[in-house]
Amino acid sequence: MSASPILSVRDVTVEYQSQGIRFAAVSGISFDLDESETLGLVGESGCGKSTIGRAILQLPRPTRGRVTFLSKELTRLSESEMRPVRRRLQVIFQDPVSSLNPRRKVRDIVAEPLDIAGIGTRSERHERVAEILTAVGMNPGTTMDRRPHQFSGGQCQRICIARALIQEPKLIVCDEPVSSLDVSVQAQILNLLEDMKDQYGLTLLFISHDLAVVKNISDRVVVMYLGKFCELADSERIYEAPAHPYTAGLIASIPTIEGGRVADGEIALAGELPSPLDPPTGCRFRTRCPFARERCAREEPHLREIEARHHVACHFPLA
């Protein structure tokens, strides 16, 4: 880890109200993200992954905690003060088609961030749009005057990536950017993100529920369950030796060509994700954990380092 991370999240809690009950979708999350790093954030649907991404973007602002980006405390900035910061902090959405305005041409969609920021002349913005479309593998001559419905899902995601890159950001929150795409197209988009990361010096927070996808793109991986972090480690290490039973269960659930049953020694996840309106006491995973003991119901585990760069929130981590 560097001495000065590009992003620092400290004790962030995001609360919502549902059915007259106030609950925490994300509870006390802390992590750092180094420049030019890709951090993968994985977990089942409803665990709070996208909520963390939105909290970083201040959309909406977290209920409690601090988010520091490029040495600026974002939670204390006004909306007018946030505007120049947003140029360096962008997002790629899960559904590329619905995130593009169907009435606008691609040239206007990609140029809109420059228009809003008042950057460059009209001709300079046109040149910049053509340049960035070329960088993401789209032909400007056949792309700029067409509308989103004339493109495939993968092509729309390339346009979304171009829009995110147009203002030369430092950090991009990728909110499940390949989950709605075909497997072959997923590989193309992942390769494109890797190329863009190297070309533009990007830092990525890559959110996904697919551990196989995250492994291929991430430097480090953090596993999340019901609003809490379970495990944080280097990508290769977390797949070779998962220390949290939930992580091991997720890895065991990755489909293989051979298929078949879960192998001996592997953990099969059972049961449903508990409601965040009434999470279990102590360890939130204990109701689905085959190794749960009395202490797990009584005492909440906190992230602790069990080896260099490997943290786990479990009273009884796997050997």
Tab-separated table of C-alpha atoms in Angstrom:
chain	number	residue	atom	x	y	z
A	1	MET	CA	0.000	0.000	0.000
A	2	SER	CA	1.240	3.508	-0.779
A	3	ALA	CA	1.588	6.179	1.903
A	4	SER	CA	-1.037	8.339	0.215
A	5	PRO	CA	-3.863	6.351	-1.400
A	6	ILE	CA	-5.936	7.983	-4.132
A	7	LEU	CA	-9.140	6.994	-2.275
A	8	SER	CA	-9.636	6.474	1.449
A	9	VAL	CA	-12.969	5.295	2.883
A	10	ARG	CA	-13.307	5.357	6.657
A	11	ASP	CA	-16.191	3.972	8.757
A	12	VAL	CA	-18.775	4.657	6.049
A	13	THR	CA	-22.353	3.800	6.939
A	14	VAL	CA	-25.291	4.242	4.570
A	15	GLU	CA	-28.762	4.017	6.066
A	16	TYR	CA	-32.168	3.817	4.397
A	17	GLN	CA	-35.720	3.574	5.654
A	18	SER	CA	-38.091	0.794	4.619
A	19	GLN	CA	-41.410	-0.303	6.100
A	20	GLY	CA	-40.946	2.288	8.833
A	21	ILE	CA	-37.631	0.712	9.851
A	22	ARG	CA	-34.289	2.467	9.506
A	23	PHE	CA	-31.540	0.042	8.545
A	24	ALA	CA	-27.910	0.118	7.427
A	25	ALA	CA	-27.317	-1.118	3.879
A	26	VAL	CA	-23.587	-0.563	4.500
A	27	SER	CA	-22.193	-0.542	8.022
A	28	GLY	CA	-18.788	0.789	9.089
A	29	ILE	CA	-16.844	0.084	5.883
A	30	SER	CA	-13.176	1.146	5.627
A	31	PHE	CA	-10.606	0.605	2.874
A	32	ASP	CA	-7.911	2.350	0.831
A	33	LEU	CA	-7.383	2.303	-2.918
A	34	ASP	CA	-3.939	3.003	-4.346
A	35	GLU	CA	-3.309	4.855	-7.572
A	36	SER	CA	-3.397	2.614	-10.698
A	37	GLU	CA	-4.829	-0.266	-8.649
A	38	THR	CA	-7.949	-2.300	-9.428
A	39	LEU	CA	-9.920	-3.349	-6.365
A	40	GLY	CA	-12.583	-5.984	-6.946
A	41	LEU	CA	-15.676	-5.824	-4.724
A	42	VAL	CA	-17.735	-9.022	-4.751
A	43	GLY	CA	-20.723	-10.507	-2.972
A	44	GLU	CA	-24.281	-11.697	-3.484
A	45	SER	CA	-27.012	-9.371	-4.728
A	46	GLY	CA	-28.269	-7.124	-1.937
A	47	CYS	CA	-25.061	-7.137	0.107
A	48	GLY	CA	-24.390	-3.407	-0.417
A	49	LYS	CA	-21.769	-3.388	-3.196
A	50	SER	CA	-23.429	-0.744	-5.374
A	51	THR	CA	-24.302	1.283	-2.274
A	52	ILE	CA	-20.580	1.646	-1.550
A	53	GLY	CA	-19.988	2.839	-5.114
A	54	ARG	CA	-22.724	5.443	-4.808
A	55	ALA	CA	-21.424	6.557	-1.393
A	56	ILE	CA	-18.000	7.203	-2.935
A	57	LEU	CA	-19.649	9.254	-5.674
A	58	GLN	CA	-21.727	11.079	-3.019
A	59	LEU	CA	-24.928	9.946	-4.738
A	60	PRO	CA	-26.335	9.997	-2.096
A	61	ARG	CA	-23.889	11.074	0.574
A	62	PRO	CA	-23.176	8.457	3.266
A	63	THR	CA	-25.016	8.762	6.568
A	64	ARG	CA	-21.767	8.625	8.521
A	65	GLY	CA	-18.063	8.282	7.792
A	66	ARG	CA	-15.468	9.919	5.571
A	67	VAL	CA	-14.592	9.558	1.892
A	68	THR	CA	-11.284	11.173	0.918
A	69	PHE	CA	-10.415	11.408	-2.782
A	70	LEU	CA	-7.216	13.089	-4.009
A	71	SER	CA	-6.750	14.478	-0.479
A	72	LYS	CA	-10.206	16.094	-0.461
A	73	GLU	CA	-12.858	15.120	2.097
A	74	LEU	CA	-15.860	14.675	-0.215
A	75	THR	CA	-18.522	14.404	2.480
A	76	ARG	CA	-17.798	17.998	3.525
A	77	LEU	CA	-17.946	19.545	0.047
A	78	SER	CA	-20.968	21.447	-1.223
A	79	GLU	CA	-22.558	20.535	-4.550
A	80	SER	CA	-20.749	23.400	-6.288
A	81	GLU	CA	-17.445	22.261	-4.766
A	82	MET	CA	-18.124	18.688	-5.899
A	83	ARG	CA	-18.516	19.635	-9.577
A	84	PRO	CA	-14.788	19.953	-10.397
A	85	VAL	CA	-14.086	16.810	-8.355
A	86	ARG	CA	-16.564	14.783	-10.443
A	87	ARG	CA	-14.368	15.349	-13.497
A	88	ARG	CA	-11.819	13.048	-11.850
A	89	LEU	CA	-14.394	10.618	-10.445
A	90	GLN	CA	-16.566	8.772	-12.955
A	91	VAL	CA	-18.850	5.724	-13.114
A	92	ILE	CA	-19.720	2.955	-15.594
A	93	PHE	CA	-23.196	1.511	-15.048
A	94	GLN	CA	-24.471	-2.060	-15.120
A	95	ASP	CA	-26.990	-1.643	-17.962
A	96	PRO	CA	-25.266	0.175	-20.827
A	97	VAL	CA	-28.413	0.591	-22.938
A	98	SER	CA	-30.603	2.246	-20.287
A	99	SER	CA	-27.741	4.488	-19.133
A	100	LEU	CA	-27.624	6.177	-22.563
A	101	ASN	CA	-30.187	8.777	-23.640
A	102	PRO	CA	-32.077	7.087	-26.526
A	103	ARG	CA	-32.946	10.441	-28.143
A	104	ARG	CA	-29.407	11.731	-28.445
A	105	LYS	CA	-26.707	10.889	-30.958
A	106	VAL	CA	-23.501	9.284	-29.761
A	107	ARG	CA	-21.476	12.412	-30.527
A	108	ASP	CA	-23.665	14.416	-28.117
A	109	ILE	CA	-23.741	11.705	-25.435
A	110	VAL	CA	-19.955	11.413	-25.267
A	111	ALA	CA	-19.385	15.171	-25.555
A	112	GLU	CA	-21.941	16.123	-22.890
A	113	PRO	CA	-19.472	16.058	-19.938
A	114	LEU	CA	-17.228	18.473	-21.858
A	115	ASP	CA	-20.226	20.682	-22.712
A	116	ILE	CA	-21.318	20.862	-19.070
A	117	ALA	CA	-17.784	21.641	-17.868
A	118	GLY	CA	-17.270	24.184	-20.672
A	119	ILE	CA	-14.070	22.550	-21.852
A	120	GLY	CA	-12.684	23.497	-25.286
A	121	THR	CA	-14.288	24.887	-28.407
A	122	ARG	CA	-16.906	23.007	-30.401
A	123	SER	CA	-14.327	21.745	-32.896
A	124	GLU	CA	-11.958	20.720	-30.097
A	125	ARG	CA	-14.733	18.761	-28.402
A	126	HIS	CA	-15.573	17.080	-31.710
A	127	GLU	CA	-11.947	16.010	-32.126
A	128	ARG	CA	-11.805	14.764	-28.554
A	129	VAL	CA	-14.958	12.668	-29.013
A	130	ALA	CA	-13.553	11.109	-32.203
A	131	GLU	CA	-10.280	10.371	-30.413
A	132	ILE	CA	-11.886	8.696	-27.416
A	133	LEU	CA	-14.302	6.641	-29.543
A	134	THR	CA	-11.338	5.352	-31.519
A	135	ALA	CA	-9.564	4.469	-28.266
A	136	VAL	CA	-12.488	2.263	-27.143
A	137	GLY	CA	-12.663	0.460	-30.484
A	138	MET	CA	-15.522	2.354	-32.153
A	139	ASN	CA	-15.264	3.905	-35.640
A	140	PRO	CA	-16.172	7.608	-35.246
A	141	GLY	CA	-17.246	7.875	-38.870
A	142	THR	CA	-19.970	5.243	-38.486
A	143	THR	CA	-20.768	5.849	-34.812
A	144	MET	CA	-21.087	9.533	-33.993
A	145	ASP	CA	-24.330	10.253	-35.868
A	146	ARG	CA	-26.195	7.133	-34.723
A	147	ARG	CA	-28.330	6.587	-31.615
A	148	PRO	CA	-27.976	3.956	-28.846
A	149	HIS	CA	-30.733	1.643	-30.118
A	150	GLN	CA	-28.659	1.039	-33.252
A	151	PHE	CA	-25.878	-0.666	-31.285
A	152	SER	CA	-25.454	-3.964	-29.448
A	153	GLY	CA	-25.069	-4.141	-25.666
A	154	GLY	CA	-21.294	-4.483	-25.924
A	155	GLN	CA	-21.043	-1.506	-28.268
A	156	CYS	CA	-23.215	0.576	-25.929
A	157	GLN	CA	-20.885	-0.290	-23.058
A	158	ARG	CA	-17.919	0.906	-25.136
A	159	ILE	CA	-19.764	4.190	-25.637
A	160	CYS	CA	-20.370	4.391	-21.872
A	161	ILE	CA	-16.656	3.820	-21.259
A	162	ALA	CA	-15.847	6.570	-23.760
A	163	ARG	CA	-18.194	8.952	-21.934
A	164	ALA	CA	-16.512	8.105	-18.613
A	165	LEU	CA	-13.033	8.678	-20.077
A	166	ILE	CA	-13.742	11.929	-21.932
A	167	GLN	CA	-12.726	14.150	-18.976
A	168	GLU	CA	-9.611	12.105	-18.156
A	169	PRO	CA	-10.701	10.831	-14.710
A	170	LYS	CA	-8.380	9.371	-12.102
A	171	LEU	CA	-10.867	6.894	-10.597
A	172	ILE	CA	-13.736	4.998	-12.229
A	173	VAL	CA	-16.374	3.075	-10.277
A	174	CYS	CA	-17.344	0.111	-12.473
A	175	ASP	CA	-20.748	-1.024	-11.180
A	176	GLU	CA	-21.136	-4.555	-12.604
A	177	PRO	CA	-20.235	-3.311	-16.117
A	178	VAL	CA	-20.278	-6.756	-17.775
A	179	SER	CA	-23.049	-8.606	-15.926
A	180	SER	CA	-25.660	-7.927	-18.637
A	181	LEU	CA	-23.389	-8.903	-21.546
A	182	ASP	CA	-22.696	-12.191	-23.322
A	183	VAL	CA	-19.651	-14.088	-22.057
A	184	SER	CA	-17.620	-13.428	-25.225
A	185	VAL	CA	-18.465	-9.724	-25.045
A	186	GLN	CA	-17.581	-9.675	-21.336
A	187	ALA	CA	-14.031	-10.704	-22.207
A	188	GLN	CA	-13.786	-7.914	-24.784
A	189	ILE	CA	-14.950	-5.260	-22.315
A	190	LEU	CA	-12.626	-6.541	-19.573
A	191	ASN	CA	-9.685	-6.420	-21.974
A	192	LEU	CA	-10.712	-2.912	-23.006
A	193	LEU	CA	-10.827	-1.758	-19.376
A	194	GLU	CA	-7.358	-3.179	-18.820
A	195	ASP	CA	-6.046	-1.383	-21.911
A	196	MET	CA	-7.690	1.902	-20.885
A	197	LYS	CA	-6.293	1.541	-17.374
A	198	ASP	CA	-2.757	1.313	-18.752
A	199	GLN	CA	-3.242	3.999	-21.403
A	200	TYR	CA	-4.867	6.612	-19.159
A	201	GLY	CA	-3.386	5.682	-15.778
A	202	LEU	CA	-6.770	4.799	-14.278
A	203	THR	CA	-7.669	3.463	-10.856
A	204	LEU	CA	-10.692	1.126	-10.819
A	205	LEU	CA	-13.205	-0.013	-8.227
A	206	PHE	CA	-14.697	-3.039	-9.981
A	207	ILE	CA	-18.022	-4.185	-8.497
A	208	SER	CA	-19.334	-7.617	-9.441
A	209	HIS	CA	-21.101	-10.712	-8.121
A	210	ASP	CA	-18.962	-12.939	-10.385
A	211	LEU	CA	-15.723	-14.030	-8.735
A	212	ALA	CA	-14.377	-15.494	-11.974
A	213	VAL	CA	-14.664	-12.081	-13.650
A	214	VAL	CA	-13.136	-10.253	-10.687
A	215	LYS	CA	-10.140	-12.582	-10.553
A	216	ASN	CA	-9.119	-11.690	-14.098
A	217	ILE	CA	-9.077	-7.926	-13.619
A	218	SER	CA	-8.356	-7.171	-9.944
A	219	ASP	CA	-5.126	-6.616	-8.037
A	220	ARG	CA	-6.913	-7.076	-4.718
A	221	VAL	CA	-10.339	-8.486	-3.888
A	222	VAL	CA	-12.673	-7.622	-1.032
A	223	VAL	CA	-15.602	-9.926	-0.263
A	224	MET	CA	-18.763	-8.406	1.182
A	225	TYR	CA	-21.710	-9.933	3.023
A	226	LEU	CA	-24.818	-8.127	4.263
A	227	GLY	CA	-23.240	-4.675	4.492
A	228	LYS	CA	-19.933	-5.813	6.012
A	229	PHE	CA	-16.508	-6.814	4.684
A	230	CYS	CA	-15.628	-10.496	5.182
A	231	GLU	CA	-12.209	-10.779	3.612
A	232	LEU	CA	-9.610	-8.639	1.838
A	233	ALA	CA	-6.511	-9.989	0.114
A	234	ASP	CA	-4.486	-10.009	-3.080
A	235	SER	CA	-6.423	-11.536	-5.955
A	236	GLU	CA	-4.340	-14.678	-6.361
A	237	ARG	CA	-4.140	-15.309	-2.630
A	238	ILE	CA	-7.862	-15.048	-1.979
A	239	TYR	CA	-8.536	-17.713	-4.625
A	240	GLU	CA	-5.697	-19.985	-3.550
A	241	ALA	CA	-6.385	-19.868	0.199
A	242	PRO	CA	-9.707	-18.251	1.180
A	243	ALA	CA	-9.827	-17.725	4.947
A	244	HIS	CA	-13.522	-16.886	5.367
A	245	PRO	CA	-16.129	-19.668	4.935
A	246	TYR	CA	-18.281	-17.341	2.833
A	247	THR	CA	-15.416	-16.646	0.432
A	248	ALA	CA	-14.707	-20.362	0.168
A	249	GLY	CA	-18.377	-20.993	-0.583
A	250	LEU	CA	-18.431	-18.364	-3.335
A	251	ILE	CA	-15.322	-19.835	-4.943
A	252	ALA	CA	-16.782	-23.347	-4.772
A	253	SER	CA	-19.891	-22.081	-6.571
A	254	ILE	CA	-17.963	-20.871	-9.644
A	255	PRO	CA	-19.163	-23.020	-12.576
A	256	THR	CA	-16.611	-25.298	-14.201
A	257	ILE	CA	-16.604	-27.156	-17.507
A	258	GLU	CA	-16.638	-30.470	-15.673
A	259	GLY	CA	-19.636	-29.495	-13.524
A	260	GLY	CA	-20.681	-32.057	-10.941
A	261	ARG	CA	-21.045	-31.825	-7.190
A	262	VAL	CA	-19.028	-29.777	-4.748
A	263	ALA	CA	-15.720	-31.540	-4.107
A	264	ASP	CA	-14.731	-32.897	-0.698
A	265	GLY	CA	-13.488	-30.135	1.564
A	266	GLU	CA	-15.304	-27.405	-0.360
A	267	ILE	CA	-18.100	-25.381	1.213
A	268	ALA	CA	-21.512	-25.263	-0.432
A	269	LEU	CA	-23.526	-22.147	0.344
A	270	ALA	CA	-27.041	-22.901	1.571
A	271	GLY	CA	-29.998	-20.825	2.639
A	272	GLU	CA	-30.987	-17.291	1.748
A	273	LEU	CA	-29.295	-13.974	2.451
A	274	PRO	CA	-30.876	-12.604	5.671
A	275	SER	CA	-32.832	-9.362	5.494
A	276	PRO	CA	-30.775	-6.212	6.185
A	277	LEU	CA	-33.822	-4.987	8.138
A	278	ASP	CA	-33.035	-7.595	10.818
A	279	PRO	CA	-29.469	-8.917	10.439
A	280	PRO	CA	-28.255	-11.786	12.656
A	281	THR	CA	-26.474	-10.921	15.883
A	282	GLY	CA	-22.720	-11.352	16.077
A	283	CYS	CA	-21.336	-12.677	12.786
A	284	ARG	CA	-23.837	-11.941	10.057
A	285	PHE	CA	-22.852	-15.081	8.135
A	286	ARG	CA	-23.335	-17.459	11.069
A	287	THR	CA	-26.863	-18.536	10.012
A	288	ARG	CA	-25.368	-20.057	6.845
A	289	CYS	CA	-21.944	-21.050	8.136
A	290	PRO	CA	-21.182	-24.757	8.718
A	291	PHE	CA	-18.517	-23.822	11.290
A	292	ALA	CA	-20.583	-21.411	13.432
A	293	ARG	CA	-20.166	-21.685	17.204
A	294	GLU	CA	-21.625	-19.947	20.245
A	295	ARG	CA	-19.074	-17.140	20.068
A	296	CYS	CA	-20.226	-16.295	16.530
A	297	ALA	CA	-23.715	-15.411	17.795
A	298	ARG	CA	-22.399	-13.446	20.746
A	299	GLU	CA	-19.507	-11.460	19.312
A	300	GLU	CA	-19.143	-9.655	15.976
A	301	PRO	CA	-15.831	-10.412	14.218
A	302	HIS	CA	-13.773	-7.527	12.836
A	303	LEU	CA	-11.268	-7.480	9.992
A	304	ARG	CA	-7.853	-8.562	11.232
A	305	GLU	CA	-4.635	-9.381	9.442
A	306	ILE	CA	-3.820	-13.096	9.477
A	307	GLU	CA	-0.848	-12.768	7.118
A	308	ALA	CA	0.725	-9.983	5.065
A	309	ARG	CA	-1.967	-8.163	3.015
A	310	HIS	CA	-4.614	-10.737	3.978
A	311	HIS	CA	-7.433	-9.627	6.288
A	312	VAL	CA	-10.462	-11.630	7.421
A	313	ALA	CA	-13.462	-10.991	9.680
A	314	CYS	CA	-13.928	-14.435	11.220
A	315	HIS	CA	-13.409	-15.850	14.715
A	316	PHE	CA	-12.394	-19.213	13.252
A	317	PRO	CA	-10.730	-18.609	9.851
A	318	LEU	CA	-10.041	-21.561	7.587
A	319	ALA	CA	-6.569	-23.074	7.803
